[in-house]
XYZ file of C-alpha atoms in Angstrom:
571
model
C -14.398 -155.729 10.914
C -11.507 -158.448 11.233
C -7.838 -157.486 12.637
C -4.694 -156.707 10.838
C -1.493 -156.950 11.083
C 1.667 -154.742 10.750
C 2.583 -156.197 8.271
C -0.374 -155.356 5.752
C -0.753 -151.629 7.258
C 2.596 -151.102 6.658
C 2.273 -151.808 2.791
C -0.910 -150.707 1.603
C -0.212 -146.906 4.085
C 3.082 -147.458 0.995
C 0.864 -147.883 -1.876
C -1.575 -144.361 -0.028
C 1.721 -142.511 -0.729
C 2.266 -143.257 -4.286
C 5.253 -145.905 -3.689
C 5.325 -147.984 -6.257
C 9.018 -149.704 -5.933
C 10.584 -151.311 -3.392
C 14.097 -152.887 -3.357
C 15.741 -154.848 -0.830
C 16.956 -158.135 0.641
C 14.624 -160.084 3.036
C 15.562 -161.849 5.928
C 14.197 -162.056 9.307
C 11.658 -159.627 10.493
C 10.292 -158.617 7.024
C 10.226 -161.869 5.014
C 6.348 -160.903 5.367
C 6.568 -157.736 4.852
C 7.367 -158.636 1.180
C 4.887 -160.070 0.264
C 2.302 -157.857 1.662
C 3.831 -155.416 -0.305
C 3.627 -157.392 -3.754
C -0.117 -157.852 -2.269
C -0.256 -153.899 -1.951
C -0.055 -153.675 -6.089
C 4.042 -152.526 -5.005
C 6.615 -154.238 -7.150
C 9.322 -155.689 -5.031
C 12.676 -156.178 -6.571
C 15.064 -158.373 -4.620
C 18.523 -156.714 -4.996
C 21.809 -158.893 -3.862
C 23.239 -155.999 -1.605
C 21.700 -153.336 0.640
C 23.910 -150.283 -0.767
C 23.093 -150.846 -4.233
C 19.050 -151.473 -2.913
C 19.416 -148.273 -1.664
C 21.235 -146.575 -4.867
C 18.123 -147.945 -6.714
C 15.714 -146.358 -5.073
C 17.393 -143.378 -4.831
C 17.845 -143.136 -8.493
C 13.794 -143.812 -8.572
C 13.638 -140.951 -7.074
C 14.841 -138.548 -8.854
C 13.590 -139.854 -11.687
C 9.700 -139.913 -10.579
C 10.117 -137.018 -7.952
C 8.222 -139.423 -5.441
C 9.964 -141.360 -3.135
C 11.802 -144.903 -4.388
C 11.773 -147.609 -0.245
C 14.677 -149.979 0.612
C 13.623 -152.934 2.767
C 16.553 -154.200 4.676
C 16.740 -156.453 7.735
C 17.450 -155.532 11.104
C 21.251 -154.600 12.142
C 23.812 -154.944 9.827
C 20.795 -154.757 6.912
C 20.470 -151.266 7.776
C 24.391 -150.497 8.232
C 24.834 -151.675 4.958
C 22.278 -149.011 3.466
C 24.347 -146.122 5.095
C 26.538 -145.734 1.820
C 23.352 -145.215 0.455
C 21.605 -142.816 2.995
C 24.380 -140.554 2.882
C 24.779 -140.582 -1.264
C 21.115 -139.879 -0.756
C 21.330 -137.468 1.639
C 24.116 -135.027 0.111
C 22.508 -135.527 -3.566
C 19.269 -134.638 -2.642
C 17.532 -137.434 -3.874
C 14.336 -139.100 -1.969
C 14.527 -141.978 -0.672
C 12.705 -143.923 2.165
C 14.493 -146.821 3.740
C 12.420 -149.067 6.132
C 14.364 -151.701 8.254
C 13.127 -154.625 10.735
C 14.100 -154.676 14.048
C 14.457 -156.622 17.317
C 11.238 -157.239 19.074
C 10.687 -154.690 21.542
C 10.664 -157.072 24.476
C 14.326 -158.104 23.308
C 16.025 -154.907 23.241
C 18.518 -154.306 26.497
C 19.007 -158.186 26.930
C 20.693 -158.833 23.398
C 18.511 -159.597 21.123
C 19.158 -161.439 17.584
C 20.192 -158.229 15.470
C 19.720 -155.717 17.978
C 20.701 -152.219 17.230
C 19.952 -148.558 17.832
C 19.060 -148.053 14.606
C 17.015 -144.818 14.707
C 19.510 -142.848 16.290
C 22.242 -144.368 13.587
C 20.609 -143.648 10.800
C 19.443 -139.916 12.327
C 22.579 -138.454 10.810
C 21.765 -139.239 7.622
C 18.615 -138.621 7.016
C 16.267 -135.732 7.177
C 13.756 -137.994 9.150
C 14.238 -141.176 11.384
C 11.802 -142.506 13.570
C 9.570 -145.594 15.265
C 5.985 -145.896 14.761
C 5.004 -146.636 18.775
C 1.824 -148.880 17.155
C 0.380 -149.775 14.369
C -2.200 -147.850 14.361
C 0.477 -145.202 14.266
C 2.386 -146.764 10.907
C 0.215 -144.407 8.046
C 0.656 -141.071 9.811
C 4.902 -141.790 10.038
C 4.823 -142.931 6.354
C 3.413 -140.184 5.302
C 5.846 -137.693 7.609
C 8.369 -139.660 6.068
C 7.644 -139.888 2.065
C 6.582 -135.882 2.713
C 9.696 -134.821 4.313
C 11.987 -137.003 2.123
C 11.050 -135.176 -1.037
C 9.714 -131.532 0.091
C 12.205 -128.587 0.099
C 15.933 -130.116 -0.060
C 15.032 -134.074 -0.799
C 16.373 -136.692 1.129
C 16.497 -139.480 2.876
C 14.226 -141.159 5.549
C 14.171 -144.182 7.868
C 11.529 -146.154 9.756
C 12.218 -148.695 12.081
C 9.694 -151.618 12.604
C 10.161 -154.086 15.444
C 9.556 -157.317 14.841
C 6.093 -157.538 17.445
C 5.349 -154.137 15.238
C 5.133 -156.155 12.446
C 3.503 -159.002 13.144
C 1.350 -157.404 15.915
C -2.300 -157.241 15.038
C -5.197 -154.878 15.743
C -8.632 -154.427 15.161
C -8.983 -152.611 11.585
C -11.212 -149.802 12.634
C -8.258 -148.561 14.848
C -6.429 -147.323 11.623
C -7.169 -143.786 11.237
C -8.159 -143.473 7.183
C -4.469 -142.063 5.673
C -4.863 -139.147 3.642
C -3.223 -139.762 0.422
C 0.339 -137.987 -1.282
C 0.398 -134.249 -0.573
C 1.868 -131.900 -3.677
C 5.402 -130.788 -3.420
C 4.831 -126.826 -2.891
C 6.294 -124.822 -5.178
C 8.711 -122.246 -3.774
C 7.831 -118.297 -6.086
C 10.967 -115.862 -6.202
C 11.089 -112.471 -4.437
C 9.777 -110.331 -7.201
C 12.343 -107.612 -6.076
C 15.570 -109.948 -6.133
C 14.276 -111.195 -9.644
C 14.366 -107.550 -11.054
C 17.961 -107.173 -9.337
C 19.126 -110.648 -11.382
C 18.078 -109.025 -14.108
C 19.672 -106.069 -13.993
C 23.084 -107.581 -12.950
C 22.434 -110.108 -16.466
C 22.065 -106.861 -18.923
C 25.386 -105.308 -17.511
C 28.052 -108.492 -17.371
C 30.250 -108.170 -19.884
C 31.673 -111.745 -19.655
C 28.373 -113.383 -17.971
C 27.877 -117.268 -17.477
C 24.741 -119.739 -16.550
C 25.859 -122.537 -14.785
C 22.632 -125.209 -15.107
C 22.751 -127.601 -12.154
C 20.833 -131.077 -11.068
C 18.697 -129.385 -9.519
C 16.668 -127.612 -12.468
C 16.644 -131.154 -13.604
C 15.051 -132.368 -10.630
C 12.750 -129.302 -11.361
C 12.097 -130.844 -14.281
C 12.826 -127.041 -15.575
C 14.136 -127.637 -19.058
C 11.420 -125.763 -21.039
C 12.569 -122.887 -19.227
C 16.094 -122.891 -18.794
C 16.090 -123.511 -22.984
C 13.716 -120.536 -23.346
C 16.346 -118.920 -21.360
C 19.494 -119.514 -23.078
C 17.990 -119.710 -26.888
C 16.140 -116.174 -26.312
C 19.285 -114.040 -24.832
C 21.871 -116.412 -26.410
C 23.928 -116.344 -23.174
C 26.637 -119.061 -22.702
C 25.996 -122.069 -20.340
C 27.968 -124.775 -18.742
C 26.061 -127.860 -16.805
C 26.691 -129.465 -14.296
C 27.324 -133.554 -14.500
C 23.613 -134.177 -13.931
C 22.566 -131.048 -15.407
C 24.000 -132.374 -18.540
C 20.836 -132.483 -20.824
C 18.379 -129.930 -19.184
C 19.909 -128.004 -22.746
C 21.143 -130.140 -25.317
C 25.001 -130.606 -24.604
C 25.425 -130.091 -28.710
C 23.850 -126.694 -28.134
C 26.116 -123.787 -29.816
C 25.167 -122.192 -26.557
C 27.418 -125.335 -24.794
C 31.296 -124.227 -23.635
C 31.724 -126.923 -21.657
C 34.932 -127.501 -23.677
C 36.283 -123.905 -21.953
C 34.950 -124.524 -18.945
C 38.062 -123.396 -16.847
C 38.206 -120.079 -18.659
C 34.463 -119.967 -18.315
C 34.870 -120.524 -14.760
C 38.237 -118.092 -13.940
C 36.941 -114.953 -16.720
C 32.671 -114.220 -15.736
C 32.031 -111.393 -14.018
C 28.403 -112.513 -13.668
C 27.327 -116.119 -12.912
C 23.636 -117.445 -12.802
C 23.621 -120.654 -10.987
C 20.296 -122.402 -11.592
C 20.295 -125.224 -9.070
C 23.885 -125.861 -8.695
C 26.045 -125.646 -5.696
C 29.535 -124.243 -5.306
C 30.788 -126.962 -3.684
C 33.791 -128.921 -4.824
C 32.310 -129.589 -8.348
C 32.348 -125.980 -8.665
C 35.660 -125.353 -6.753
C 33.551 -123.892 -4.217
C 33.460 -120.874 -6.088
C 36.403 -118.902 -5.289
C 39.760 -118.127 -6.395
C 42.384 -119.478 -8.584
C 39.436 -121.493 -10.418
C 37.072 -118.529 -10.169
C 37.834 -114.712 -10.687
C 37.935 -112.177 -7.194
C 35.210 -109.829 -8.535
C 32.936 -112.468 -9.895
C 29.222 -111.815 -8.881
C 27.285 -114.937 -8.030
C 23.143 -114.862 -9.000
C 22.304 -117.850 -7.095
C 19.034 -119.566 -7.259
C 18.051 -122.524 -4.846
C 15.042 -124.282 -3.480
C 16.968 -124.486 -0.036
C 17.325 -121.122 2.030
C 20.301 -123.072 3.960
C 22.507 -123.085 0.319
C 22.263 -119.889 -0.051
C 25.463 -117.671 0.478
C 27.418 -120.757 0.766
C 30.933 -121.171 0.479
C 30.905 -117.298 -1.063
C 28.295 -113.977 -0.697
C 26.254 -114.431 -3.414
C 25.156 -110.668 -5.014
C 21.865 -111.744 -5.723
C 20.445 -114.677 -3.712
C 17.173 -116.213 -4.863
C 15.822 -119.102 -2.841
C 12.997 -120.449 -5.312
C 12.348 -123.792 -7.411
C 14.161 -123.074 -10.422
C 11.038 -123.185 -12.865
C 9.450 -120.281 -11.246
C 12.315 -118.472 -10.724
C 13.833 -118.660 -14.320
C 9.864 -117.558 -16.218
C 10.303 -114.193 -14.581
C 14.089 -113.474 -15.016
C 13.020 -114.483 -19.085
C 10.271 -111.866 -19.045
C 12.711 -109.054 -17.461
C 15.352 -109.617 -19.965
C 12.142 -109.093 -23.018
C 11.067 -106.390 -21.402
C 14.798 -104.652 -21.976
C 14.977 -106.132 -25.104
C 18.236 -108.186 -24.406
C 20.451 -110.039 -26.385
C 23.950 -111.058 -25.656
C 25.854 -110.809 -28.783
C 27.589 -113.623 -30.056
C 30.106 -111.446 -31.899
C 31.569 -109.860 -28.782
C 35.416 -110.351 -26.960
C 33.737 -112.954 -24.332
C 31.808 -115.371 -27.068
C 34.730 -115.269 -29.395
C 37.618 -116.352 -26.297
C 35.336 -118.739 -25.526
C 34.575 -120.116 -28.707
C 38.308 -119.858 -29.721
C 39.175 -121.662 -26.536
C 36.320 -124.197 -26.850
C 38.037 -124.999 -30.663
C 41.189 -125.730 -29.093
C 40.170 -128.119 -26.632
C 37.779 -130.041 -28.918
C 40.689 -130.035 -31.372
C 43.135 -131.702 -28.562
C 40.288 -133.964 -27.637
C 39.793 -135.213 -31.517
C 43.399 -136.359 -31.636
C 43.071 -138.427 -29.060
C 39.585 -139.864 -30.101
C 40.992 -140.260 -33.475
C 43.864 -142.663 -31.994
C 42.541 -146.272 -32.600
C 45.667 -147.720 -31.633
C 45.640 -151.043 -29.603
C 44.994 -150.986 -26.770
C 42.637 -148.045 -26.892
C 42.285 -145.225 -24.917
C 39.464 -143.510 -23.177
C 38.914 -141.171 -25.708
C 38.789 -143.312 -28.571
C 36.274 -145.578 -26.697
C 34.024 -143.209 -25.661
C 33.716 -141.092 -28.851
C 33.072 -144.522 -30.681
C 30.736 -146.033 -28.012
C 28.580 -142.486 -28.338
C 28.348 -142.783 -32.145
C 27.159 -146.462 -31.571
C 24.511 -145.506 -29.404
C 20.778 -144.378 -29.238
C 20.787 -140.558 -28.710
C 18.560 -140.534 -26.349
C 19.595 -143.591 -23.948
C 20.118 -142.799 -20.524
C 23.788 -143.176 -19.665
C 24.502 -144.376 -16.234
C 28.341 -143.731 -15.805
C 31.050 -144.337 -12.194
C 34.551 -145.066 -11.760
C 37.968 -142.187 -12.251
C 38.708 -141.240 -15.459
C 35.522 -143.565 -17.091
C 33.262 -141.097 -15.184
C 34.769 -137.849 -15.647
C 36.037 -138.263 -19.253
C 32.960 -140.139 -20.279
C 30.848 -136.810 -19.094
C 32.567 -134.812 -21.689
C 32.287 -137.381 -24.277
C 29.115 -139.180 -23.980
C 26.500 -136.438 -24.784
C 23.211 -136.263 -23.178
C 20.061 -134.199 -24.883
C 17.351 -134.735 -22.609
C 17.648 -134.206 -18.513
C 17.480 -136.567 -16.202
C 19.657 -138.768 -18.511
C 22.657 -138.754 -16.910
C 23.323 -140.328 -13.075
C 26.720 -140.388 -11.902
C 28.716 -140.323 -8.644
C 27.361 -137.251 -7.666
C 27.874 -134.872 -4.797
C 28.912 -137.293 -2.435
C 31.622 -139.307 -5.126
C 29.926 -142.360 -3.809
C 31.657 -145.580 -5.966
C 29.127 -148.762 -6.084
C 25.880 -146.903 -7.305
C 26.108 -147.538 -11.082
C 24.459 -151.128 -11.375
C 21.877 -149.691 -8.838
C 21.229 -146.649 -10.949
C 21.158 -148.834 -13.797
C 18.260 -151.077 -12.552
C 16.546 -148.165 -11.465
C 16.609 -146.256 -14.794
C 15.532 -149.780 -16.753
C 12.487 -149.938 -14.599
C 12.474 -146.643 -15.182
C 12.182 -147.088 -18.819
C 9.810 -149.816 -18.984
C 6.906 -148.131 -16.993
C 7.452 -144.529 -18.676
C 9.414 -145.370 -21.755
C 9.527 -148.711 -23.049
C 11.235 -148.163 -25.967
C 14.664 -146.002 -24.600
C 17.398 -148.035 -23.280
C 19.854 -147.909 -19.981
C 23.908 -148.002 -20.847
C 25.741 -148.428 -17.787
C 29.529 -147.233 -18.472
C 31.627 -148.393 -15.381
C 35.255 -148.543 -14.533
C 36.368 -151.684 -13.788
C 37.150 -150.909 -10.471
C 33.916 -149.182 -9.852
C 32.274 -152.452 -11.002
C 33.845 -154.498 -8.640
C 31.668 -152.717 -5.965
C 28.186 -153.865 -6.801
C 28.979 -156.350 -10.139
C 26.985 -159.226 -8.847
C 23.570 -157.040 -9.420
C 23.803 -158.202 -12.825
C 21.919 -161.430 -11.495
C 19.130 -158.769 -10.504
C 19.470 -157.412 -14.286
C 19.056 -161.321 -15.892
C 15.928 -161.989 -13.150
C 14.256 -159.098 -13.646
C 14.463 -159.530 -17.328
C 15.994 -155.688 -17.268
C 18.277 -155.035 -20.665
C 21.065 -152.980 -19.035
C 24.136 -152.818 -21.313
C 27.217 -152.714 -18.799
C 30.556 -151.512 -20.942
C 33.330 -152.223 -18.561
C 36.419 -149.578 -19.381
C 38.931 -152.186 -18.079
C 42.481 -150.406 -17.505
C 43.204 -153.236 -14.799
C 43.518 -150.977 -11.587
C 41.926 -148.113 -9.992
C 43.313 -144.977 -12.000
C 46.307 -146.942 -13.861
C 47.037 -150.457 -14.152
C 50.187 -152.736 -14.598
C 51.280 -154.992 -17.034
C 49.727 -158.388 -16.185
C 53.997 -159.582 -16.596
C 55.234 -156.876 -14.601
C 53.027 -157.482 -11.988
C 53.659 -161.283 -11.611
C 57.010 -160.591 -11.723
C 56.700 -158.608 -8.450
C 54.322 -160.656 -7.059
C 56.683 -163.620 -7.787
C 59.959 -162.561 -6.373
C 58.908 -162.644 -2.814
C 57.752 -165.063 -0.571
C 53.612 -165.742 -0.698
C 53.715 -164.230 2.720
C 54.744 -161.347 2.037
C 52.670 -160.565 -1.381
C 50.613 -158.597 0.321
C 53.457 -155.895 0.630
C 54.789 -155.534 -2.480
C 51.425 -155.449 -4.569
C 50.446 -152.039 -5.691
C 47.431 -150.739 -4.397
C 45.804 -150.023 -7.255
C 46.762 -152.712 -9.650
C 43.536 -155.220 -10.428
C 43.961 -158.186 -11.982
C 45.171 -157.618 -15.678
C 42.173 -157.807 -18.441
C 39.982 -159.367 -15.772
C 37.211 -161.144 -18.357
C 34.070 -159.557 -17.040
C 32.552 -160.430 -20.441
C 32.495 -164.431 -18.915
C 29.971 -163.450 -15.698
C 27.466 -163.736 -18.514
C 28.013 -167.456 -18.829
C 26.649 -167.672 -15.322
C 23.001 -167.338 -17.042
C 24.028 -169.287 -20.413
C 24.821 -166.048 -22.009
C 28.027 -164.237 -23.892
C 29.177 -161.565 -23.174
C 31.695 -159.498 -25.694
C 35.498 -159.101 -25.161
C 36.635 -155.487 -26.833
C 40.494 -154.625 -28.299
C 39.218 -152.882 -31.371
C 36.970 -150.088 -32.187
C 35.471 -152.179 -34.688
C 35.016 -154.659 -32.195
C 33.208 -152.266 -30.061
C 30.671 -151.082 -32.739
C 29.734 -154.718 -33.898
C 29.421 -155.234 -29.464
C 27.322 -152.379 -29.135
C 24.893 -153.411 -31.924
C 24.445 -156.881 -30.936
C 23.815 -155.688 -27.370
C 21.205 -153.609 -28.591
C 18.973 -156.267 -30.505
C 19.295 -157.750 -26.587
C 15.617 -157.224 -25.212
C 15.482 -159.022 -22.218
C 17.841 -159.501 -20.679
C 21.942 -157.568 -19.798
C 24.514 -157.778 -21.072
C 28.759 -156.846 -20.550
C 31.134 -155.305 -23.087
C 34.616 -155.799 -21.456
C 36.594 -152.903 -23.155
C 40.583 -153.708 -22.389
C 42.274 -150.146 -22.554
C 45.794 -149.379 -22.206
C 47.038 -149.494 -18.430
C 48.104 -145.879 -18.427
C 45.200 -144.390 -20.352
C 44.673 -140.617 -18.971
C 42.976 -137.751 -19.872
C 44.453 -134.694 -21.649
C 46.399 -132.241 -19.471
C 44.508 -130.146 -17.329
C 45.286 -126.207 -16.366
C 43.869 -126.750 -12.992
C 44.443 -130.359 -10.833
C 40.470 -131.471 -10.850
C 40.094 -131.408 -6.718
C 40.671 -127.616 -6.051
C 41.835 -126.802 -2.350
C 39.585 -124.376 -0.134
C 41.395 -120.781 -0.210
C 40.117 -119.088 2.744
């Protein structure tokens, strides 16, 4: 047998554990790297910053179950992945990051790059360590890829030296890797299940709350077996949107704050009562509410409130045996009782509200106008990709999803930046597993800003992403583009910087025209009309992206809310 390198061990030990994407930016140590892995059968995409690299591969993820790998360079390569690690991290999404390093023999004397990066990524990450040789690379990666999506997902790193890489050895000092170990599937207490379901058949006012993480579980049979067999009412969470149809009758998500403040009994199936959930306590939730909570981490459980029933479990498993309990006692909840007809009644009221506004065509347009028409324009079963204020949390109410794992959003950790990451993620997504679905990528225009120049990634990897840009000029609420000049006129240029608001953008900024970079057009959108004939042409688009610039009125909002959306911690 010959020798090999790092380099090589390092890619095909990858390929053992079922990686099949890697995104990055190359630079010095891992320009090789790269190509071993594109000689490992691994397709490499070449991203144009290290945070959205790392949103991508995230998003892989969670959409395969298995691992998606960044490949960054060494010091500020790796820094610029943290946005990433954490988003990854507090979602509980796998992902594997792998960064170069300074040569061993440079470290302490100030080497090109040099950096403690296992110890600065530790925080982040459920695993972060330095294979010592390379005939120690396989039996990290697969500590790494295992860890990063058994129990909780998450993140890992790996640091690589430089001499690491490029070291060699003789082949028959690899130990033979053994390949991708099963996720193990976590079985309820038989004993708390029975409780659950005793605590279901006596609520009066009882709720499911259906979280990311029965999508993750890829529990949807279920948790529709669930709901259409007992008929109980549901809310999801933003990325639990789809696990059951959000045009089920079963749906209240239009009186969710009633939903929320009136249950007596609430079933969360892989959500957390964190601040999505107003942490699950009072004014947003009632005193004597009694929490079923079901989680694949033992650490969630109990969090932020006692839960009555606490079930740590995958979801799947958990939810067949609560189904056959409720059989067995023959229950139904009736839809003709005092806690479906407030919630119905308040549901009505809201969508009601909701239509006016949608029904306002007006110029310029407002959110809700936009999104109802852009979700009548579209494929029913595309996978929306959605970040920014208002464009994110309006557009979850608006722009339906029927399947799971059709939604990615901002997430736990609020992170702005990920959608064009998500985006390429889901389109390669798409055209492995489902050629024939498409990726729409609803940003606000400030969220844009953040990682807007992936949509060279989009045109080189052939990858047709349709961005629609909900342009209100500013982050939250713009000003008029004469107002603003005005202010930014009176004073000196000096002092410009002091009178600008902070969350003004440049007025009907023409993100349509970064198509003409690749000898492309983009579309410009006042009308509704002009948004349906956009959205149409976009979609006979096959290979390539493409941006609908949607100019809304500068003080577009959503409809009054009873509660401010960021509740406070009452202790």
């Amino acid at each position: 047998m010959g020798d090999v390198d790092g380099n090589t061990v390092l890619a095909q030990s990858l390929k053992k554990q079922g990686i099949d994407y890697v995104f990055g930016i190359i630079g010095y140590p891992v320009i090789e790297l790269s190509m071993a892995l594109q000689m490992a059968d691994i397709h490499y995409i070449g991203m144009r910053n290290e945070q959205a690299a790392c949103y991508a591969a995230q998003a892989m993820g969670y959409l395969t179950g298995n691992p998606g790998a960044v490949l960054v360079v060494s010091g500020p390569g790796l820094l610029h992945t943290f946005g990433g690690l954490g988003n990854a991290q507090i979602n509980c999404w796998p992902v594997l990051v792998i960064g170069g390093s300074a040569p061993q023999d440079h470290e302490g004397i100030g080497g090109f790059q040099e950096c403690n990066q296992v110890e600065l990524a530790r925080p982040y990450c459920k695993y972060s360590a330095r294979p010592p040789s390379i005939p120690l690379i396989p039996l990290h990666v697969e500590k790494a890829v295992r860890l990063a999506k058994t129990g909780r997902p998450g993140a890992a790193y790996l640091d690589f030296p430089a001499n690491i890489l490029s070291g060699r050895v003789p082949e028959d000092k690899i130990p033979e890797q053994y390949g991708p170990t099963d996720v193990p599937l976590i079985y309820p207490d038989p004993k708390q299940i029975e409780r659950a379901v005793t605590l279901l058949t006596q609520a009066k006012n009882p709720l499911v709350i259906v979280g990311k993480g029965a999508a993750y579980s890829k529990a949807e049979n279920e948790v529709n077996e669930l709901i259409n067999s007992t008929n109980l009412p549901f809310l999801a969470s933003p990325m639990g949107k789809g696990v059951v149809p959000d045009d089920s009758p079963n749906s209240i998500g239009s009186a969710r704050s009633t939903a929320l403040l009136q249950a007596d009994v609430i079933l969360l199936l892989g959500a957390r009562l964190n601040w999505i959930l107003h942490f699950g306590r009072p004014p947003r939730f009632s005193q004597n509410v009694k929490v079923i909570q079901i989680d694949v981490s033992a650490e969630e459980l109990h969090n932020s409130v006692k839960a009555e029933v606490a079930i740590q479990s995958d979801i799947k498993t958990a939810v067949r045996p609560i189904i056959d309990g409720l059989k067995r006692r023959n229950f139904t909840f009736s839809g003709q009782n005092d806690w479906w007809k407030l919630l119905k009644k308040k549901c009505e009221d809201n969508q009601r509200t909701v239509s006016a506004m949608a029904a306002d065509v007006s110029v310029p347009l407002n959110y809700y106008a936009v999104f109802k028409n852009l979700h009548n324009s579209l494929p029913k079963d595309c996978i929306i990709v959605s970040e920014g204020a208002n464009t994110m949390d309006i557009g979850r109410t608006m722009l339906l999803n029927s399947k799971p794992r059709h939604r990615l959003d901002a997430g736990t950790f609020g992170t702005m930046g990920v959608g064009p990451g998500f985006a390429i993620a889901a389109a390669l997504y798409c055209r492995q597993y489902e050629p024939s679905k498409r990726v729409i990528c609803v940003e606000g225009d400030s969220a844009f800003g953040f990682s807007g120049m992936e949509i060279e990634t989009m045109f080189r990897y052939k990858l047709p992403i349709i961005i629609v840009v909900v342009n209100n000029s500013g982050i939250y609420t713009g000003m008029k583009a004469d107002v603003l000049d005005e202010i930014r006129s009176s004073v000196d240029i000096q002092e410009i910087a002091k009178v600008s608001p902070p969350g003004c953008l440049t007025s009907a900024t023409r993100y349509d025209s970064m198509m003409s970079m690749f000898g492309k057009s983009g579309f410009l959108v006042n009308t509704v009309s002009e948004l349906e004939t956009a959205v149409q042409k976009a979609l006979a688009i096959n290979d390539a992206p493409t941006i609908i610039n949607v100019i809304i009125d500068l003080t577009a909002d959503r409809k009054p809310q009873t509660f401010h959306w960021l509740t406070e911690s009452k202790l």
